[in-house]
mmCIF file of C-alpha atoms in Angstrom:
data_model
loop_
_atom_site.group_PDB
_atom_site.id
_atom_site.type_symbol
_atom_site.label_atom_id
_atom_site.label_comp_id
_atom_site.label_asym_id
_atom_site.label_seq_id
_atom_site.Cartn_x
_atom_site.Cartn_y
_atom_site.Cartn_z
ATOM 1 C CA MET A 1 -0.456 -9.215 -7.613
ATOM 2 C CA ALA A 2 1.236 -6.168 -6.112
ATOM 3 C CA ARG A 3 2.416 -5.012 -2.701
ATOM 4 C CA THR A 4 0.302 -2.723 -0.517
ATOM 5 C CA PHE A 5 1.999 -0.024 1.607
ATOM 6 C CA ASN A 6 -0.088 1.418 4.452
ATOM 7 C CA GLY A 7 1.125 5.024 4.136
ATOM 8 C CA THR A 8 2.265 5.295 7.751
ATOM 9 C CA SER A 9 4.981 2.745 8.504
ATOM 10 C CA ASP A 10 5.397 0.163 5.722
ATOM 11 C CA LYS A 11 8.763 0.214 3.989
ATOM 12 C CA TRP A 12 11.102 -1.883 1.826
ATOM 13 C CA GLU A 13 14.870 -1.516 1.653
ATOM 14 C CA GLY A 14 17.565 -3.057 -0.532
ATOM 15 C CA THR A 15 21.314 -2.768 -0.892
ATOM 16 C CA ILE A 16 22.501 -0.362 -3.582
ATOM 17 C CA GLY A 17 24.002 -2.994 -5.885
ATOM 18 C CA ALA A 18 24.521 -1.635 -9.403
ATOM 19 C CA CYS A 19 22.244 1.355 -8.663
ATOM 20 C CA ASN A 20 25.130 3.491 -7.376
ATOM 21 C CA ILE A 21 24.797 5.983 -10.243
ATOM 22 C CA ALA A 22 24.288 9.656 -11.018
ATOM 23 C CA PRO A 23 22.616 11.164 -14.113
ATOM 24 C CA PRO A 24 21.901 10.358 -16.819
ATOM 25 C CA LEU A 25 19.144 8.271 -15.271
ATOM 26 C CA THR A 26 15.479 7.349 -15.518
ATOM 27 C CA MET A 27 13.300 6.208 -12.604
ATOM 28 C CA VAL A 28 10.104 4.235 -13.301
ATOM 29 C CA ALA A 29 7.286 2.947 -11.088
ATOM 30 C CA ILE A 30 3.910 1.280 -11.597
ATOM 31 C CA LEU A 31 1.570 2.172 -8.751
ATOM 32 C CA ARG A 32 -1.881 3.026 -7.474
ATOM 33 C CA HIS A 33 -2.139 5.464 -4.571
ATOM 34 C CA VAL A 34 -5.099 5.469 -2.217
ATOM 35 C CA ALA A 35 -5.637 9.037 -1.010
ATOM 36 C CA ASP A 36 -5.279 12.401 -2.746
ATOM 37 C CA GLY A 37 -3.528 15.349 -1.143
ATOM 38 C CA ARG A 38 -0.719 13.378 0.527
ATOM 39 C CA TYR A 39 3.066 13.374 0.329
ATOM 40 C CA ASP A 40 3.865 9.879 -0.961
ATOM 41 C CA THR A 41 7.494 8.951 -1.637
ATOM 42 C CA PHE A 42 7.485 5.678 -3.528
ATOM 43 C CA MET A 43 11.146 5.209 -4.545
ATOM 44 C CA ALA A 44 14.471 6.630 -3.421
ATOM 45 C CA PHE A 45 18.201 6.008 -3.732
ATOM 46 C CA ASN A 46 20.003 6.934 -0.535
ATOM 47 C CA ALA A 47 23.588 7.362 0.669
ATOM 48 C CA ASP A 48 22.509 6.165 4.116
ATOM 49 C CA ALA A 49 19.443 5.971 6.344
ATOM 50 C CA THR A 50 18.851 9.733 6.303
ATOM 51 C CA THR A 51 20.445 11.100 3.111
ATOM 52 C CA THR A 52 18.514 10.819 -0.152
ATOM 53 C CA ARG A 53 20.365 11.352 -3.432
ATOM 54 C CA TYR A 54 17.562 10.723 -5.954
ATOM 55 C CA SER A 55 13.857 10.054 -5.465
ATOM 56 C CA MET A 56 10.355 10.382 -6.910
ATOM 57 C CA ASP A 57 7.185 11.136 -4.985
ATOM 58 C CA LEU A 58 3.655 12.455 -5.268
ATOM 59 C CA ASP A 59 3.555 15.812 -3.493
ATOM 60 C CA ASN A 60 -0.104 16.793 -3.164
ATOM 61 C CA ASP A 61 -0.675 14.459 -6.144
ATOM 62 C CA THR A 62 1.922 16.162 -8.378
ATOM 63 C CA LEU A 63 4.826 14.015 -9.548
ATOM 64 C CA GLU A 64 8.080 15.333 -8.059
ATOM 65 C CA PHE A 65 11.634 14.448 -9.121
ATOM 66 C CA ASP A 66 14.283 15.067 -6.443
ATOM 67 C CA CYS A 67 17.942 15.313 -7.318
ATOM 68 C CA GLY A 68 20.864 16.669 -5.335
ATOM 69 C CA GLY A 69 18.671 18.214 -2.656
ATOM 70 C CA GLY A 70 16.385 20.039 -5.077
ATOM 71 C CA GLY A 71 13.003 19.083 -6.444
ATOM 72 C CA ALA A 72 11.149 19.727 -9.700
ATOM 73 C CA TYR A 73 7.426 19.261 -10.350
ATOM 74 C CA ALA A 74 5.642 17.780 -13.357
ATOM 75 C CA ALA A 75 2.900 19.649 -15.203
ATOM 76 C CA PHE A 76 0.420 16.892 -14.331
ATOM 77 C CA THR A 77 -1.083 15.266 -11.268
ATOM 78 C CA VAL A 78 -1.740 11.625 -10.414
ATOM 79 C CA LYS A 79 -5.173 11.204 -8.841
ATOM 80 C CA THR A 80 -6.557 8.170 -7.044
ATOM 81 C CA ALA A 81 -9.483 8.060 -9.469
ATOM 82 C CA GLU A 82 -7.045 7.231 -12.276
ATOM 83 C CA GLY A 83 -6.231 3.872 -10.695
ATOM 84 C CA TRP A 84 -3.106 2.098 -11.912
ATOM 85 C CA VAL A 85 -0.509 4.336 -13.556
ATOM 86 C CA LEU A 86 3.050 4.119 -14.771
ATOM 87 C CA VAL A 87 5.104 7.181 -13.891
ATOM 88 C CA ALA A 88 8.665 7.973 -14.884
ATOM 89 C CA GLY A 89 11.171 10.766 -14.484
ATOM 90 C CA SER A 90 14.499 11.179 -16.272
ATOM 91 C CA LYS A 91 17.398 13.604 -16.162
ATOM 92 C CA ALA A 92 20.439 14.176 -18.373
ATOM 93 C CA THR A 93 23.911 14.864 -16.984
ATOM 94 C CA GLY A 94 24.683 18.341 -15.647
ATOM 95 C CA THR A 95 22.254 21.210 -15.238
ATOM 96 C CA ALA A 96 19.199 19.996 -17.105
ATOM 97 C CA THR A 97 15.412 19.979 -17.033
ATOM 98 C CA PRO A 98 14.066 16.524 -16.103
ATOM 99 C CA ARG A 99 11.390 14.887 -18.234
ATOM 100 C CA ALA A 100 8.127 13.506 -16.781
ATOM 101 C CA HIS A 101 5.880 10.715 -18.051
ATOM 102 C CA LYS A 102 2.525 9.205 -17.036
ATOM 103 C CA TYR A 103 0.471 6.363 -18.454
ATOM 104 C CA VAL A 104 -3.042 5.661 -17.153
ATOM 105 C CA TYR A 105 -3.913 1.996 -17.636
ATOM 106 C CA GLY A 106 -7.667 2.526 -17.347
ATOM 107 C CA THR A 107 -7.887 5.054 -20.181
ATOM 108 C CA ASN A 108 -4.827 4.100 -22.266
ATOM 109 C CA ALA A 109 -3.700 7.754 -22.041
ATOM 110 C CA TRP A 110 -0.138 9.101 -22.120
ATOM 111 C CA THR A 111 1.226 12.408 -20.840
ATOM 112 C CA HIS A 112 4.806 13.550 -21.501
ATOM 113 C CA SER A 113 6.096 16.922 -20.306
ATOM 114 C CA ASN A 114 9.132 18.620 -18.837
ATOM 115 C CA PHE A 115 9.372 19.231 -15.117
ATOM 116 C CA ASP A 116 9.134 22.879 -14.072
ATOM 117 C CA ARG A 117 12.805 23.690 -13.460
ATOM 118 C CA THR A 118 16.372 22.671 -14.125
ATOM 119 C CA LEU A 119 18.266 20.577 -11.583
ATOM 120 C CA THR A 120 21.933 19.959 -11.014
ATOM 121 C CA ASP A 121 23.352 16.499 -10.414
ATOM 122 C CA GLY A 122 23.423 15.033 -6.945
ATOM 123 C CA SER A 123 26.167 12.811 -5.601
ATOM 124 C CA THR A 124 26.069 9.083 -6.177
ATOM 125 C CA PRO A 125 24.556 7.106 -3.297
ATOM 126 C CA GLY A 126 27.936 5.503 -2.539
ATOM 127 C CA ALA A 127 28.995 1.901 -2.046
ATOM 128 C CA GLY A 128 27.021 1.661 1.198
ATOM 129 C CA GLY A 129 23.906 3.186 -0.308
ATOM 130 C CA LEU A 130 20.321 1.964 -0.086
ATOM 131 C CA VAL A 131 17.390 1.498 -2.423
ATOM 132 C CA ARG A 132 14.098 2.380 -0.737
ATOM 133 C CA LEU A 133 10.532 1.742 -1.811
ATOM 134 C CA GLY A 134 7.805 3.351 0.265
ATOM 135 C CA GLY A 135 9.807 6.287 1.690
ATOM 136 C CA ASP A 136 12.977 8.370 1.377
ATOM 137 C CA SER A 137 15.212 9.883 4.094
ATOM 138 C CA ALA A 138 14.370 8.163 7.353
ATOM 139 C CA PHE A 139 11.162 7.098 5.557
ATOM 140 C CA ASP A 140 9.291 10.380 5.803
ATOM 141 C CA GLY A 141 6.432 10.681 3.361
ATOM 142 C CA PHE A 142 5.413 7.037 3.508
ATOM 143 C CA PHE A 143 3.691 5.825 0.361
ATOM 144 C CA GLY A 144 0.071 4.778 0.725
ATOM 145 C CA GLY A 145 -1.179 2.430 -1.960
ATOM 146 C CA ASP A 146 -0.140 -0.459 -4.181
ATOM 147 C CA LEU A 147 3.239 -0.745 -5.875
ATOM 148 C CA THR A 148 3.947 -3.507 -8.351
ATOM 149 C CA LEU A 149 7.189 -2.514 -10.078
ATOM 150 C CA ALA A 150 10.079 -0.078 -9.789
ATOM 151 C CA ALA A 151 13.050 0.277 -12.126
ATOM 152 C CA LEU A 152 16.164 2.394 -12.619
ATOM 153 C CA PHE A 153 18.020 3.021 -15.892
ATOM 154 C CA ASN A 154 21.434 4.626 -16.267
ATOM 155 C CA ARG A 155 20.362 6.677 -19.272
ATOM 156 C CA VAL A 156 17.567 9.005 -20.347
ATOM 157 C CA LEU A 157 14.777 7.041 -21.992
ATOM 158 C CA THR A 158 13.031 8.742 -24.888
ATOM 159 C CA ASP A 159 9.267 9.284 -24.885
ATOM 160 C CA ALA A 160 8.929 6.425 -27.369
ATOM 161 C CA GLU A 161 10.981 4.080 -25.188
ATOM 162 C CA VAL A 162 8.924 4.911 -22.108
ATOM 163 C CA GLU A 163 5.792 4.037 -24.042
ATOM 164 C CA ASN A 164 7.081 0.451 -24.351
ATOM 165 C CA LEU A 165 7.296 -0.006 -20.569
ATOM 166 C CA PRO A 166 3.715 -0.511 -19.261
ATOM 167 C CA PHE A 167 2.851 -3.838 -20.854
ATOM 168 C CA SER A 168 5.680 -6.384 -20.710
ATOM 169 C CA LEU A 169 8.519 -7.264 -18.372
ATOM 170 C CA ALA A 170 10.389 -8.639 -21.365
ATOM 171 C CA ALA A 171 10.257 -5.170 -22.958
ATOM 172 C CA ILE A 172 11.549 -3.550 -19.775
ATOM 173 C CA LEU A 173 14.427 -6.022 -19.497
ATOM 174 C CA ALA A 174 15.305 -5.489 -23.154
ATOM 175 C CA MET A 175 16.063 -1.850 -22.312
ATOM 176 C CA ALA A 176 18.735 -2.968 -19.810
ATOM 177 C CA PRO A 177 17.765 -1.413 -16.467
ATOM 178 C CA VAL A 178 20.413 -1.373 -13.756
ATOM 179 C CA GLY A 179 17.771 -2.130 -11.119
ATOM 180 C CA LEU A 180 14.357 -3.797 -11.419
ATOM 181 C CA TRP A 181 12.069 -4.808 -8.554
ATOM 182 C CA LEU A 182 8.853 -6.728 -9.138
ATOM 183 C CA LEU A 183 6.611 -6.868 -6.071
ATOM 184 C CA ASP A 184 4.388 -9.760 -7.119
ATOM 185 C CA GLN A 185 5.259 -12.265 -4.379
ATOM 186 C CA SER A 186 2.474 -14.399 -2.913
ATOM 187 C CA LEU A 187 3.906 -13.943 0.608
ATOM 188 C CA THR A 188 5.716 -10.970 2.135
ATOM 189 C CA THR A 189 8.270 -13.417 3.559
ATOM 190 C CA GLN A 190 9.495 -14.009 0.009
ATOM 191 C CA LYS A 191 12.282 -11.500 -0.529
ATOM 192 C CA VAL A 192 12.075 -8.982 -3.351
ATOM 193 C CA LEU A 193 15.199 -9.399 -5.460
ATOM 194 C CA ASP A 194 16.748 -7.301 -8.197
ATOM 195 C CA TRP A 195 15.741 -8.933 -11.484
ATOM 196 C CA THR A 196 18.779 -7.526 -13.302
ATOM 197 C CA GLY A 197 21.171 -9.579 -11.176
ATOM 198 C CA GLY A 198 22.872 -6.327 -10.140
ATOM 199 C CA GLY A 199 22.591 -7.162 -6.453
ATOM 200 C CA ALA A 200 20.131 -4.523 -5.210
ATOM 201 C CA ASN A 201 18.250 -7.150 -3.215
ATOM 202 C CA GLU A 202 16.008 -6.855 -0.168
ATOM 203 C CA ASN A 203 17.789 -6.479 3.155
ATOM 204 C CA ALA A 204 14.997 -5.058 5.350
ATOM 205 C CA LEU A 205 11.216 -4.977 5.346
ATOM 206 C CA THR A 206 8.660 -3.444 7.676
ATOM 207 C CA GLY A 207 5.037 -4.378 7.194
ATOM 208 C CA THR A 208 3.415 -4.298 3.734
ATOM 209 C CA SER A 209 0.767 -6.784 2.612
ATOM 210 C CA ILE A 210 -0.217 -8.581 -0.555
ATOM 211 C CA ALA A 211 -2.550 -6.464 -2.693
ATOM 212 C CA SER A 212 -5.984 -7.761 -3.591
ATOM 213 C CA SER A 213 -5.582 -7.080 -7.321
ATOM 214 C CA SER A 214 -2.929 -6.798 -9.978
ATOM 215 C CA VAL A 215 -2.086 -4.358 -12.757
ATOM 216 C CA PRO A 216 -4.206 -4.869 -15.872
ATOM 217 C CA ILE A 217 -2.324 -5.637 -19.100
ATOM 218 C CA LEU A 218 1.172 -5.909 -17.565
ATOM 219 C CA GLY A 219 2.532 -9.322 -18.528
ATOM 220 C CA TYR A 220 5.708 -11.312 -18.510
ATOM 221 C CA GLY A 221 6.051 -11.280 -22.280
ATOM 222 C CA HIS A 222 4.974 -13.789 -24.921
ATOM 223 C CA PRO A 223 5.446 -16.590 -24.247
ATOM 224 C CA GLN A 224 5.225 -15.921 -20.532
ATOM 225 C CA SER A 225 8.624 -15.600 -18.904
ATOM 226 C CA TYR A 226 10.166 -14.812 -15.574
ATOM 227 C CA LEU A 227 13.565 -14.142 -14.032
ATOM 228 C CA ARG A 228 15.109 -15.799 -11.036
ATOM 229 C CA PRO A 229 17.415 -13.108 -9.619
ATOM 230 C CA GLN A 230 20.578 -14.093 -7.773
ATOM 231 C CA ALA A 231 22.317 -11.978 -5.175
ATOM 232 C CA ALA A 232 25.871 -12.744 -6.244
ATOM 233 C CA ALA A 233 25.521 -13.604 -9.922
ATOM 234 C CA ALA A 234 23.786 -12.358 -13.015
ATOM 235 C CA ALA A 235 20.139 -13.263 -13.316
ATOM 236 C CA THR A 236 19.019 -16.277 -15.321
ATOM 237 C CA LEU A 237 15.944 -16.014 -17.473
ATOM 238 C CA PHE A 238 13.626 -18.987 -17.891
ATOM 239 C CA ARG A 239 10.964 -19.164 -20.579
ATOM 240 C CA ARG A 240 8.004 -21.327 -19.702
ATOM 241 C CA GLY A 241 7.307 -23.940 -22.309
ATOM 242 C CA ALA A 242 10.409 -23.091 -24.338
ATOM 243 C CA GLY A 243 12.649 -25.802 -22.907
ATOM 244 C CA LEU A 244 15.327 -23.513 -21.488
ATOM 245 C CA ARG A 245 17.300 -24.944 -18.605
ATOM 246 C CA PRO A 246 19.070 -23.062 -15.786
ATOM 247 C CA GLY A 247 22.212 -21.506 -17.182
ATOM 248 C CA SER A 248 21.029 -21.390 -20.791
ATOM 249 C CA ARG A 249 20.855 -18.089 -22.618
ATOM 250 C CA SER A 250 17.573 -16.429 -23.450
ATOM 251 C CA PRO A 251 16.824 -14.076 -26.345
ATOM 252 C CA LEU A 252 14.913 -11.846 -23.903
ATOM 253 C CA GLY A 253 18.017 -10.629 -22.132
ATOM 254 C CA GLY A 254 18.987 -13.287 -19.566
ATOM 255 C CA ARG A 255 22.703 -13.609 -18.871
#
């Protein structure tokens, strides 16, 4: 399943953990938004409750990458009729043009393009920073729709690497994200933890509900696998049916 955000007040917040980074970086999300023509911020990395350092949103359905107080727009839109999509934005260090990506699950179609302008680097969020899903500074631009996964990498992923992301959590973990949040809990009282073990775990939640459907195709790998994140230690990966015990090493990237 996924997590539904109502677009007016629902919000998720985590501690910054290992996500206290500046470019190079890549932000990734798998989502389905519910109304065109809105301003929907779905992920942000903040210095505090009101200061956003890096974020991605849909501004009137166009993917926007915000960095250091400036924003750049993709050459494509994300419409509700497209259903589930994976979107990603990346930026190299220094003054650089970010790169935009979109995958539409329903049509198996990829779009890769540069954003429309160069951006300079913003500051790092800082040790007291926050990860936010569903809004940015003071949660303006609440996201309306379903969100199933968000991830942050401390490097620029190539187009080919991004094309490995939509189908398997094992593939995502193999690329070594510094933050990974899977919103597939059966109850909202179950905290969303950082699958990387980097410590960017849930510390506040307002609203949200369990979505009525899940992303097609996205799986846990083969054979099916899952992580049990830990707040103060590296995550341990268990493989169902493979006989791995807690603390054992996994070839899929568990530590």
